[in-house]
GROMACS .gro file of C-alpha atoms in nm:
model
  389
    1MET     CA    1   0.000   0.000   0.000
    2SER     CA    2   0.136   0.345  -0.094
    3GLN     CA    3   0.179   0.624   0.156
    4LYS     CA    4  -0.087   0.891   0.184
    5ARG     CA    5   0.054   1.227   0.071
    6LEU     CA    6  -0.031   1.464   0.354
    7ALA     CA    7  -0.035   1.841   0.409
    8VAL     CA    8  -0.074   1.990   0.758
    9ILE     CA    9  -0.200   2.348   0.774
   10GLY     CA   10  -0.127   2.491   1.117
   11ALA     CA   11   0.167   2.256   1.167
   12THR     CA   12   0.315   2.426   1.475
   13GLY     CA   13  -0.011   2.455   1.673
   14SER     CA   14  -0.131   2.199   1.925
   15ILE     CA   15  -0.351   2.011   1.676
   16GLY     CA   16  -0.088   2.024   1.404
   17ARG     CA   17   0.177   1.887   1.638
   18ALA     CA   18  -0.052   1.603   1.743
   19ALA     CA   19  -0.124   1.519   1.378
   20LEU     CA   20   0.247   1.513   1.301
   21ASP     CA   21   0.311   1.287   1.598
   22VAL     CA   22   0.068   1.037   1.446
   23CYS     CA   23   0.259   1.063   1.117
   24ARG     CA   24   0.588   1.024   1.303
   25ARG     CA   25   0.471   0.694   1.451
   26PHE     CA   26   0.337   0.560   1.120
   27PRO     CA   27   0.589   0.661   0.851
   28GLU     CA   28   0.476   0.369   0.637
   29GLU     CA   29   0.126   0.522   0.621
   30PHE     CA   30   0.195   0.891   0.573
   31ASP     CA   31   0.428   1.101   0.359
   32VAL     CA   32   0.427   1.452   0.508
   33ARG     CA   33   0.446   1.633   0.178
   34ALA     CA   34   0.368   1.989   0.296
   35LEU     CA   35   0.370   2.201   0.613
   36ALA     CA   36   0.195   2.535   0.650
   37VAL     CA   37   0.232   2.789   0.932
   38ARG     CA   38   0.136   3.149   0.993
   39SER     CA   39   0.467   3.285   1.124
   40ASN     CA   40   0.646   3.036   1.355
   41ILE     CA   41   0.947   2.984   1.130
   42GLU     CA   42   1.182   2.853   1.399
   43GLU     CA   43   0.956   2.559   1.475
   44LEU     CA   44   0.891   2.515   1.106
   45LYS     CA   45   1.262   2.468   1.039
   46LYS     CA   46   1.276   2.188   1.296
   47LEU     CA   47   0.980   2.015   1.134
   48VAL     CA   48   1.133   2.053   0.789
   49ASP     CA   49   1.454   1.888   0.913
   50GLU     CA   50   1.253   1.597   1.053
   51PHE     CA   51   0.983   1.536   0.791
   52LYS     CA   52   1.160   1.672   0.480
   53PRO     CA   53   0.848   1.799   0.303
   54LYS     CA   54   0.849   1.910  -0.058
   55TYR     CA   55   0.656   2.229   0.021
   56VAL     CA   56   0.622   2.478   0.305
   57VAL     CA   57   0.370   2.760   0.320
   58ILE     CA   58   0.428   3.068   0.536
   59TYR     CA   59   0.118   3.282   0.555
   60ASP     CA   60   0.278   3.593   0.706
   61ASP     CA   61   0.480   3.792   0.449
   62VAL     CA   62   0.726   3.933   0.705
   63ALA     CA   63   0.800   3.590   0.852
   64ALA     CA   64   0.840   3.446   0.503
   65SER     CA   65   1.100   3.710   0.416
   66LYS     CA   66   1.311   3.593   0.711
   67PHE     CA   67   1.282   3.224   0.630
   68ALA     CA   68   1.579   3.057   0.468
   69LEU     CA   69   1.662   2.691   0.408
   70HIS     CA   70   1.982   2.531   0.286
   71ASP     CA   71   1.778   2.256   0.119
   72GLU     CA   72   1.677   2.394  -0.220
   73SER     CA   73   1.455   2.092  -0.285
   74VAL     CA   74   1.193   2.243  -0.050
   75LYS     CA   75   0.967   2.489  -0.230
   76VAL     CA   76   0.857   2.787  -0.018
   77LEU     CA   77   0.508   2.925  -0.089
   78VAL     CA   78   0.383   3.249   0.065
   79GLY     CA   79   0.054   3.390   0.184
   80HIS     CA   80  -0.297   3.320   0.064
   81GLU     CA   81  -0.175   3.253  -0.288
   82GLY     CA   82   0.074   2.999  -0.157
   83LEU     CA   83  -0.194   2.821   0.039
   84MET     CA   84  -0.416   2.803  -0.267
   85GLN     CA   85  -0.128   2.679  -0.481
   86LEU     CA   86  -0.065   2.397  -0.234
   87ILE     CA   87  -0.408   2.251  -0.311
   88ASP     CA   88  -0.291   2.168  -0.664
   89GLU     CA   89   0.033   1.995  -0.566
   90GLY     CA   90  -0.094   1.636  -0.557
   91MET     CA   91  -0.205   1.599  -0.194
   92ASP     CA   92  -0.416   1.299  -0.094
   93HIS     CA   93  -0.518   1.439   0.243
   94ILE     CA   94  -0.506   1.786   0.400
   95VAL     CA   95  -0.532   1.856   0.773
   96PHE     CA   96  -0.679   2.199   0.843
   97ALA     CA   97  -0.552   2.261   1.196
   98SER     CA   98  -0.502   2.638   1.186
   99SER     CA   99  -0.725   2.892   1.361
  100GLY     CA  100  -0.890   3.191   1.198
  101THR     CA  101  -1.061   3.240   0.865
  102GLU     CA  102  -0.762   3.258   0.629
  103ALA     CA  103  -0.783   2.893   0.523
  104ILE     CA  104  -1.155   2.886   0.434
  105ALA     CA  105  -1.091   2.937   0.062
  106ALA     CA  106  -0.829   2.660   0.061
  107LEU     CA  107  -1.070   2.428   0.242
  108SER     CA  108  -1.341   2.500  -0.013
  109ALA     CA  109  -1.100   2.437  -0.301
  110SER     CA  110  -0.981   2.110  -0.145
  111LEU     CA  111  -1.335   1.980  -0.125
  112ASP     CA  112  -1.399   2.088  -0.484
  113ARG     CA  113  -1.102   1.875  -0.591
  114LYS     CA  114  -1.224   1.575  -0.387
  115ILE     CA  115  -0.915   1.579  -0.164
  116GLU     CA  116  -0.961   1.406   0.174
  117VAL     CA  117  -0.997   1.668   0.445
  118SER     CA  118  -0.958   1.647   0.822
  119LEU     CA  119  -1.089   1.961   0.990
  120ALA     CA  120  -1.009   2.120   1.324
  121ASN     CA  121  -1.062   2.479   1.210
  122LYS     CA  122  -1.378   2.594   1.387
  123GLU     CA  123  -1.413   2.920   1.200
  124SER     CA  124  -1.446   2.744   0.864
  125LEU     CA  125  -1.776   2.583   0.961
  126ILE     CA  126  -1.910   2.859   1.186
  127VAL     CA  127  -1.857   3.114   0.910
  128GLY     CA  128  -1.905   2.903   0.600
  129GLY     CA  129  -2.096   2.594   0.711
  130PRO     CA  130  -2.388   2.620   0.464
  131TRP     CA  131  -2.153   2.643   0.166
  132ILE     CA  132  -1.868   2.422   0.288
  133MET     CA  133  -2.098   2.131   0.364
  134GLU     CA  134  -2.251   2.150   0.015
  135LYS     CA  135  -1.909   2.045  -0.115
  136ALA     CA  136  -1.852   1.758   0.131
  137SER     CA  137  -1.906   1.416  -0.024
  138LEU     CA  138  -2.140   1.168   0.144
  139ALA     CA  139  -1.915   0.885   0.027
  140ASP     CA  140  -1.604   1.040   0.185
  141PRO     CA  141  -1.723   1.295   0.440
  142LEU     CA  142  -1.534   1.588   0.578
  143ARG     CA  143  -1.359   1.430   0.877
  144PRO     CA  144  -1.391   1.625   1.202
  145ILE     CA  145  -1.088   1.626   1.431
  146ASP     CA  146  -1.234   1.807   1.733
  147SER     CA  147  -1.278   1.535   1.993
  148GLU     CA  148  -1.650   1.602   2.037
  149HIS     CA  149  -1.744   1.601   1.670
  150ASN     CA  150  -1.514   1.311   1.597
  151ALA     CA  151  -1.686   1.118   1.877
  152VAL     CA  152  -2.031   1.187   1.735
  153TRP     CA  153  -1.911   1.098   1.384
  154GLN     CA  154  -1.788   0.761   1.511
  155CYS     CA  155  -2.114   0.701   1.699
  156LEU     CA  156  -2.307   0.765   1.377
  157LEU     CA  157  -2.113   0.536   1.146
  158GLY     CA  158  -2.355   0.284   0.998
  159GLU     CA  159  -2.658   0.458   1.148
  160ASP     CA  160  -2.963   0.605   0.976
  161LEU     CA  161  -2.937   0.981   1.036
  162ASN     CA  162  -3.316   1.005   1.035
  163GLU     CA  163  -3.319   0.805   1.357
  164ILE     CA  164  -3.121   1.064   1.556
  165GLU     CA  165  -3.320   1.210   1.841
  166GLU     CA  166  -3.044   1.413   2.004
  167ILE     CA  167  -2.671   1.479   1.984
  168ILE     CA  168  -2.502   1.557   2.315
  169LEU     CA  169  -2.162   1.723   2.321
  170THR     CA  170  -1.956   1.729   2.638
  171ALA     CA  171  -1.755   2.009   2.799
  172SER     CA  172  -1.495   1.990   3.073
  173GLY     CA  173  -1.640   2.307   3.225
  174GLY     CA  174  -1.309   2.491   3.198
  175PRO     CA  175  -1.119   2.660   3.482
  176PHE     CA  176  -1.427   2.844   3.617
  177LEU     CA  177  -1.662   2.549   3.653
  178HIS     CA  178  -1.681   2.592   4.031
  179SER     CA  179  -1.614   2.967   4.046
  180SER     CA  180  -1.865   3.238   4.135
  181TYR     CA  181  -1.946   3.531   3.909
  182GLU     CA  182  -1.740   3.761   4.132
  183GLU     CA  183  -1.441   3.529   4.111
  184MET     CA  184  -1.471   3.523   3.734
  185LYS     CA  185  -1.501   3.901   3.722
  186LEU     CA  186  -1.167   3.935   3.902
  187ALA     CA  187  -0.995   3.649   3.720
  188THR     CA  188  -0.665   3.724   3.550
  189PRO     CA  189  -0.583   3.602   3.200
  190SER     CA  190  -0.331   3.357   3.347
  191ARG     CA  191  -0.609   3.196   3.551
  192ALA     CA  192  -0.836   3.167   3.246
  193LEU     CA  193  -0.556   3.008   3.045
  194LYS     CA  194  -0.517   2.717   3.289
  195HIS     CA  195  -0.747   2.465   3.124
  196PRO     CA  196  -0.803   2.158   3.344
  197THR     CA  197  -0.771   1.902   3.064
  198TRP     CA  198  -0.643   2.022   2.728
  199SER     CA  199  -0.329   2.207   2.622
  200MET     CA  200  -0.442   2.454   2.356
  201GLY     CA  201  -0.372   2.800   2.219
  202SER     CA  202  -0.479   3.107   2.416
  203LYS     CA  203  -0.780   3.194   2.197
  204ILE     CA  204  -0.955   2.857   2.223
  205THR     CA  205  -0.859   2.825   2.591
  206VAL     CA  206  -1.034   3.152   2.677
  207ASP     CA  207  -1.332   3.047   2.465
  208SER     CA  208  -1.341   2.725   2.668
  209ALA     CA  209  -1.334   2.927   2.990
  210THR     CA  210  -1.644   3.123   2.883
  211LEU     CA  211  -1.796   2.812   2.720
  212LEU     CA  212  -1.844   3.011   2.400
  213ASN     CA  213  -1.635   2.736   2.245
  214LYS     CA  214  -1.906   2.484   2.330
  215GLY     CA  215  -2.164   2.709   2.168
  216PHE     CA  216  -1.942   2.725   1.860
  217GLU     CA  217  -1.923   2.345   1.861
  218VAL     CA  218  -2.303   2.323   1.866
  219ILE     CA  219  -2.309   2.539   1.551
  220GLU     CA  220  -2.046   2.315   1.390
  221ALA     CA  221  -2.241   2.002   1.480
  222SER     CA  222  -2.558   2.147   1.329
  223TYR     CA  223  -2.378   2.195   0.998
  224LEU     CA  224  -2.171   1.875   1.009
  225PHE     CA  225  -2.461   1.642   1.083
  226ALA     CA  226  -2.736   1.843   0.908
  227LEU     CA  227  -2.950   1.870   1.221
  228PRO     CA  228  -3.148   2.162   1.364
  229ILE     CA  229  -2.979   2.323   1.661
  230GLU     CA  230  -3.270   2.216   1.883
  231LYS     CA  231  -3.147   1.857   1.851
  232ILE     CA  232  -2.796   1.941   1.969
  233ASN     CA  233  -2.718   2.002   2.335
  234ALA     CA  234  -2.421   2.005   2.570
  235VAL     CA  235  -2.346   1.882   2.921
  236VAL     CA  236  -2.045   1.914   3.148
  237GLN     CA  237  -1.830   1.603   3.190
  238PRO     CA  238  -1.538   1.723   3.404
  239ASP     CA  239  -1.311   1.421   3.348
  240SER     CA  240  -1.319   1.462   2.968
  241LEU     CA  241  -1.353   1.086   2.920
  242ALA     CA  242  -1.692   1.098   2.744
  243HIS     CA  243  -1.657   1.314   2.434
  244GLY     CA  244  -1.998   1.282   2.273
  245CYS     CA  245  -2.328   1.093   2.282
  246VAL     CA  246  -2.608   1.022   2.037
  247ARG     CA  247  -2.961   0.937   2.145
  248PHE     CA  248  -3.169   0.745   1.892
  249SER     CA  249  -3.542   0.722   1.835
  250ASP     CA  250  -3.563   0.379   1.999
  251GLY     CA  251  -3.437   0.523   2.328
  252SER     CA  252  -3.084   0.384   2.301
  253VAL     CA  253  -2.775   0.602   2.352
  254LYS     CA  254  -2.428   0.559   2.205
  255MET     CA  255  -2.144   0.719   2.398
  256PHE     CA  256  -1.783   0.758   2.287
  257LEU     CA  257  -1.520   0.723   2.560
  258SER     CA  258  -1.145   0.771   2.538
  259GLU     CA  259  -0.854   0.930   2.713
  260PRO     CA  260  -0.842   1.307   2.645
  261ASP     CA  261  -0.563   1.293   2.386
  262MET     CA  262  -0.606   1.453   2.045
  263ARG     CA  263  -0.405   1.181   1.874
  264ILE     CA  264  -0.702   0.946   1.911
  265PRO     CA  265  -0.951   1.143   1.699
  266ILE     CA  266  -0.676   1.259   1.463
  267SER     CA  267  -0.550   0.908   1.394
  268PHE     CA  268  -0.900   0.790   1.303
  269ALA     CA  269  -0.960   1.087   1.075
  270LEU     CA  270  -0.630   1.033   0.896
  271SER     CA  271  -0.671   0.658   0.852
  272TYR     CA  272  -1.050   0.623   0.810
  273PRO     CA  273  -1.208   0.375   0.755
  274LYS     CA  274  -0.943   0.171   0.935
  275ARG     CA  275  -0.790   0.233   1.277
  276LEU     CA  276  -0.425   0.277   1.357
  277LYS     CA  277  -0.282   0.075   1.645
  278ILE     CA  278  -0.205   0.355   1.891
  279GLY     CA  279  -0.375   0.211   2.201
  280HIS     CA  280  -0.040   0.140   2.366
  281LEU     CA  281   0.024   0.515   2.392
  282PHE     CA  282  -0.254   0.573   2.643
  283HIS     CA  283  -0.391   0.440   2.968
  284ARG     CA  284  -0.662   0.194   2.870
  285LEU     CA  285  -1.009   0.251   3.009
  286ALA     CA  286  -1.051  -0.093   3.163
  287ILE     CA  287  -1.413  -0.175   3.245
  288THR     CA  288  -1.301  -0.356   3.559
  289GLU     CA  289  -1.142  -0.043   3.705
  290LYS     CA  290  -1.331   0.173   3.952
  291TRP     CA  291  -1.409   0.488   3.760
  292THR     CA  292  -1.719   0.700   3.737
  293LEU     CA  293  -1.864   0.936   3.481
  294ASP     CA  294  -2.018   1.250   3.626
  295PHE     CA  295  -2.245   1.456   3.402
  296LEU     CA  296  -2.347   1.804   3.515
  297ARG     CA  297  -2.599   2.047   3.375
  298LEU     CA  298  -2.439   2.332   3.182
  299ASP     CA  299  -2.526   2.651   3.371
  300GLU     CA  300  -2.635   2.891   3.097
  301ASN     CA  301  -2.686   3.176   3.346
  302LYS     CA  302  -2.325   3.154   3.457
  303PHE     CA  303  -2.193   3.093   3.104
  304PRO     CA  304  -2.421   3.305   2.883
  305CYS     CA  305  -2.176   3.297   2.589
  306TYR     CA  306  -2.285   2.938   2.525
  307SER     CA  307  -2.648   3.045   2.481
  308LEU     CA  308  -2.546   3.346   2.274
  309ALA     CA  309  -2.372   3.126   2.018
  310ARG     CA  310  -2.681   2.908   1.989
  311ARG     CA  311  -2.897   3.217   1.949
  312ALA     CA  312  -2.667   3.350   1.677
  313LEU     CA  313  -2.738   3.049   1.454
  314GLN     CA  314  -3.111   3.067   1.527
  315MET     CA  315  -3.109   3.433   1.417
  316GLY     CA  316  -2.976   3.336   1.073
  317ASN     CA  317  -2.653   3.230   0.902
  318ALA     CA  318  -2.529   3.592   0.893
  319TYR     CA  319  -2.484   3.604   1.270
  320PRO     CA  320  -2.229   3.328   1.346
  321PRO     CA  321  -1.962   3.498   1.127
  322ILE     CA  322  -2.020   3.822   1.318
  323ILE     CA  323  -1.966   3.658   1.655
  324VAL     CA  324  -1.648   3.490   1.524
  325GLY     CA  325  -1.494   3.826   1.433
  326ALA     CA  326  -1.612   3.998   1.749
  327ASP     CA  327  -1.481   3.720   1.971
  328GLU     CA  328  -1.132   3.743   1.821
  329VAL     CA  329  -1.115   4.106   1.931
  330ALA     CA  330  -1.279   4.047   2.271
  331VAL     CA  331  -1.046   3.762   2.365
  332GLU     CA  332  -0.741   3.963   2.261
  333ALA     CA  333  -0.861   4.254   2.476
  334PHE     CA  334  -0.910   4.024   2.774
  335VAL     CA  335  -0.569   3.860   2.737
  336GLU     CA  336  -0.412   4.208   2.722
  337GLY     CA  337  -0.592   4.306   3.044
  338LYS     CA  338  -0.817   4.569   2.882
  339ILE     CA  339  -1.150   4.406   2.972
  340SER     CA  340  -1.274   4.146   3.219
  341ILE     CA  341  -1.370   3.798   3.109
  342VAL     CA  342  -1.729   3.871   3.214
  343ASP     CA  343  -1.729   4.166   2.971
  344ILE     CA  344  -1.701   3.928   2.676
  345PHE     CA  345  -2.068   3.826   2.678
  346PRO     CA  346  -2.226   4.176   2.682
  347LEU     CA  347  -1.972   4.293   2.425
  348LEU     CA  348  -2.053   4.008   2.185
  349GLU     CA  349  -2.426   4.054   2.236
  350LYS     CA  350  -2.402   4.426   2.154
  351VAL     CA  351  -2.208   4.347   1.837
  352LEU     CA  352  -2.471   4.096   1.722
  353LEU     CA  353  -2.756   4.337   1.790
  354SER     CA  354  -2.580   4.619   1.603
  355TYR     CA  355  -2.613   4.431   1.272
  356ASN     CA  356  -2.916   4.533   1.063
  357GLY     CA  357  -2.845   4.355   0.735
  358PRO     CA  358  -3.006   4.041   0.593
  359SER     CA  359  -3.023   3.756   0.843
  360ASN     CA  360  -2.945   3.492   0.580
  361LEU     CA  361  -2.670   3.523   0.323
  362ASN     CA  362  -2.629   3.402  -0.033
  363GLY     CA  363  -2.265   3.296  -0.036
  364LEU     CA  364  -1.935   3.237   0.137
  365GLU     CA  365  -1.781   3.574   0.043
  366GLU     CA  366  -2.065   3.759   0.215
  367ALA     CA  367  -2.014   3.550   0.528
  368ILE     CA  368  -1.639   3.618   0.536
  369SER     CA  369  -1.702   3.993   0.501
  370LEU     CA  370  -1.920   3.985   0.813
  371VAL     CA  371  -1.627   3.851   1.017
  372GLU     CA  372  -1.455   4.185   0.958
  373PHE     CA  373  -1.777   4.367   1.050
  374GLY     CA  374  -1.775   4.184   1.383
  375ARG     CA  375  -1.411   4.276   1.442
  376ARG     CA  376  -1.470   4.644   1.364
  377ILE     CA  377  -1.770   4.689   1.594
  378ALA     CA  378  -1.598   4.490   1.870
  379ARG     CA  379  -1.292   4.717   1.857
  380GLU     CA  380  -1.514   5.020   1.909
  381LEU     CA  381  -1.693   4.857   2.201
  382CYS     CA  382  -1.369   4.733   2.358
  383ARG     CA  383  -1.251   5.091   2.385
  384LEU     CA  384  -1.571   5.185   2.567
  385PHE     CA  385  -1.556   4.885   2.799
  386SER     CA  386  -1.189   4.954   2.875
  387GLU     CA  387  -1.258   5.319   2.963
  388ARG     CA  388  -1.524   5.215   3.216
  389ARG     CA  389  -1.289   4.989   3.414
   0.00000   0.00000   0.00000
């Protein structure tokens, strides 16, 4: 069997590193043909030395100008054009592990060309879900890497989607699960960035602390599995052992359990429909061991960002892109100490309510333009919130 020619977009982030570790352990399965990063050229050089790809893409022009390799066999591509060019370089599988909206066009083009896609980029579906999913093949679906969506995908394999009664995503609850509102109001960025389970970038970690991330995941699940948002809910599972559940019309429930390690969902997405033998890397969940699964109600009064994300989709497909852009600005302001973490919800809500255009859009370009609208209004509001502190 020939190796699968692989590209990893977002190669130096936490998801990208986990994907490359799977490739490292199965060199007979995967040929890492391309690596793409935004600006982390020092880490990129180390990965180039190890995996010896044929292509690298550096999205940031300034970082690209400082990048130099002795190996002239590696072709360096730059910016959006470089990312688009990569799609036509004979890849069998592309992992979209970057954050932000820059890779949406490349994702769309990959699906057009029937390239296998593994997706961990939330913004792509939240912003472009209606149009991205039109391009995903039923025979070879877009493969979700997020542990929750990957869990649901595995629970649904071989099932009749018309028999789904409810999808249940799980959340760890983040660092403020047992904190009061006053404690959250005074919380420093360093406290918010201490996630109890996962090691992630600062943006998604803060989103997990407000549980906006879980609201985003509900939107993603609605698009991925073609279900109304009313059939998708979330609960808190603090141990992060249960990643997703599906309730069927006959009353039965499938639940997906695993250790909280991203290599598990990534390995299945990369190798689907077979499984790679990586079980020796983790503690096995032996049925004979004494372990319990606690499920807690998600407190929407304490974590209103979760409900706001749900409401955004119910308002129309124009609103999720707005909240994506606004949240980028709000999280950055919080991390820089300009606003409190409890300011994020009212700020995002004000941005959503400031929009008076059509609630449903006609295409992906319109959706992407509304991300910038969300950023612009959020910047104005951040200044006001900061002045009041």
